[in-house]
XYZ file of C-alpha atoms in Angstrom:
189
model
C -69.626 -60.914 190.974
C -70.123 -57.306 191.961
C -67.938 -57.845 195.001
C -65.180 -59.316 192.848
C -65.338 -56.355 190.488
C -65.188 -53.933 193.424
C -62.160 -55.717 194.869
C -60.452 -55.740 191.499
C -61.216 -52.055 191.087
C -59.873 -51.262 194.583
C -56.677 -53.264 193.855
C -56.170 -51.464 190.516
C -56.781 -48.085 192.151
C -54.284 -48.967 194.906
C -51.653 -49.988 192.308
C -52.210 -46.790 190.322
C -51.998 -44.675 193.483
C -48.762 -46.436 194.499
C -47.292 -45.932 191.005
C -48.318 -42.255 191.113
C -46.696 -41.762 194.530
C -43.538 -43.511 193.268
C -43.432 -41.312 190.140
C -44.097 -38.217 192.229
C -41.247 -39.136 194.627
C -38.914 -39.786 191.671
C -39.774 -36.425 190.119
C -39.265 -34.665 193.465
C -35.801 -36.300 193.778
C -34.915 -35.192 190.236
C -36.141 -31.663 190.987
C -34.062 -31.508 194.193
C -31.001 -32.807 192.310
C -31.485 -30.227 189.553
C -31.820 -27.437 192.119
C -28.639 -28.645 193.850
C -26.765 -28.671 190.524
C -28.072 -25.196 189.697
C -26.907 -23.832 193.062
C -23.516 -25.469 192.603
C -23.164 -24.058 189.049
C -24.202 -20.605 190.257
C -21.588 -20.725 193.048
C -18.897 -21.893 190.597
C -19.861 -19.120 188.139
C -19.599 -16.399 190.759
C -16.295 -17.738 192.096
C -14.780 -18.470 188.663
C -11.302 -17.352 187.636
C -11.128 -14.623 184.974
C -10.332 -15.655 181.436
C -6.784 -15.063 180.160
C -7.894 -12.726 177.388
C -9.967 -10.683 179.868
C -6.962 -10.332 182.186
C -4.743 -9.229 179.271
C -7.287 -6.698 178.039
C -7.807 -5.244 181.524
C -4.041 -4.847 181.976
C -3.714 -3.196 178.547
C -6.515 -0.754 179.369
C -4.963 0.070 182.738
C -1.601 0.690 181.032
C -3.268 3.024 178.520
C -4.997 4.942 181.328
C -1.654 5.359 183.137
C -0.028 6.633 179.915
C -2.860 9.094 179.293
C -2.737 10.328 182.878
C 1.020 10.856 182.572
C 0.546 12.690 179.269
C -2.096 14.954 180.822
C 0.171 15.638 183.807
C 3.165 16.440 181.561
C 1.034 18.651 179.311
C -0.297 20.526 182.340
C 3.257 21.045 183.638
C 4.437 22.255 180.202
C 1.484 24.627 179.951
C 2.301 25.992 183.398
C 5.965 26.434 182.387
C 5.059 28.198 179.137
C 2.603 30.515 180.890
C 5.278 31.521 183.376
C 7.840 31.904 180.576
C 5.448 34.069 178.555
C 4.694 36.242 181.561
C 8.422 36.595 182.279
C 9.183 37.552 178.675
C 6.339 40.085 178.615
C 7.547 41.674 181.845
C 11.137 41.813 180.561
C 9.990 43.298 177.255
C 7.862 45.923 178.971
C 10.686 46.815 181.397
C 13.264 47.032 178.643
C 11.238 49.009 176.112
C 9.212 51.112 178.469
C 6.068 53.117 177.914
C 5.041 52.023 174.364
C 2.304 49.530 173.749
C 2.541 47.089 176.613
C 2.937 43.646 175.109
C 0.764 41.005 176.710
C -1.428 43.508 178.523
C -3.976 43.921 175.724
C -6.969 41.609 175.803
C -7.711 40.669 172.180
C -11.216 39.530 173.128
C -12.162 42.780 174.891
C -14.699 45.008 173.160
C -12.593 48.152 172.844
C -13.083 51.333 170.915
C -10.639 53.138 168.673
C -7.884 53.060 171.293
C -8.114 49.265 171.515
C -7.950 48.916 167.749
C -4.971 51.245 167.398
C -3.075 49.470 170.167
C -3.759 46.139 168.487
C -2.661 47.528 165.121
C 0.464 49.004 166.698
C 1.413 45.522 167.804
C 1.662 44.379 164.178
C 3.043 46.753 161.596
C 3.395 46.010 157.933
C 2.449 42.369 158.396
C 5.295 41.748 160.830
C 5.724 42.227 164.517
C 6.746 45.482 166.160
C 10.357 46.156 165.367
C 10.777 43.182 163.023
C 14.106 43.855 161.377
C 14.059 47.432 162.641
C 14.587 47.173 166.379
C 16.956 49.622 167.958
C 18.104 49.546 171.563
C 19.487 52.710 173.086
C 21.407 54.895 170.648
C 22.676 52.105 168.408
C 20.527 53.197 165.442
C 22.027 56.615 165.278
C 19.215 58.383 167.197
C 20.533 60.479 170.015
C 19.269 59.079 173.278
C 17.293 56.413 171.354
C 13.609 55.826 171.908
C 14.188 52.208 172.739
C 11.962 50.606 170.114
C 11.963 51.880 166.576
C 9.703 50.620 163.824
C 10.164 51.183 160.172
C 10.022 49.746 156.711
C 13.018 47.477 157.082
C 16.375 46.983 158.738
C 17.922 49.987 157.033
C 15.052 52.365 157.784
C 15.905 52.899 161.438
C 19.588 53.371 160.788
C 18.730 56.035 158.230
C 16.442 57.747 160.697
C 13.216 56.886 158.819
C 11.551 54.793 161.560
C 8.890 55.706 164.105
C 8.780 54.973 167.781
C 6.081 52.635 168.985
C 4.412 55.522 170.798
C 4.267 57.558 167.594
C 2.817 54.633 165.667
C 0.169 54.049 168.342
C -0.777 57.740 168.308
C -0.974 57.813 164.493
C -3.121 54.698 164.407
C -5.391 56.090 167.146
C -5.934 59.212 165.036
C -6.738 57.082 161.972
C -9.185 54.985 163.967
C -10.859 58.100 165.366
C -11.291 59.452 161.822
C -12.759 56.117 160.692
C -15.154 56.118 163.660
C -16.243 59.712 162.888
C -17.230 58.846 159.296
C -20.969 58.253 158.887
C -21.802 54.613 158.307
C -24.135 53.602 155.479
C -27.545 52.295 156.589
C -27.533 48.531 157.207
C -23.710 48.380 157.239
């Protein structure tokens, strides 16, 4: 009886071991198949075609970049043109009107003393620009030999002989600034 039970036990153990090996082989096959599918999916994902909406958006962004680059280029060219034009106009103005305050030569950011302030004030008189409505070239205003640039209170002032030359205005303003600088300043002010 003991021998029969041992044989039965050995047969059952053999069946269970065979079933286990079969299940293990089946699971290994499923694992290999899953790994193969994963590799295939990964390869398809990396080699996929772009989506239509992605392609459209990329093209739109590239178009916008090209437009912005063109705008920057045009703006740079315009700035270059205007700088050259401003320099040309300043040189022509300074040649034509001679020794007075040299337009475009003053640096408004420079820390100047009274002379810098008077030159800056000479550039704008009475809220307008130098010679606004009162410019006289040569002897056209009735001044013999003409000073070139005449400033005054209005268009009729230079014709009536009531205007000042730019040099005279600059000198007057320099004197005023010197007087202001000579005044004692209150403490803390």
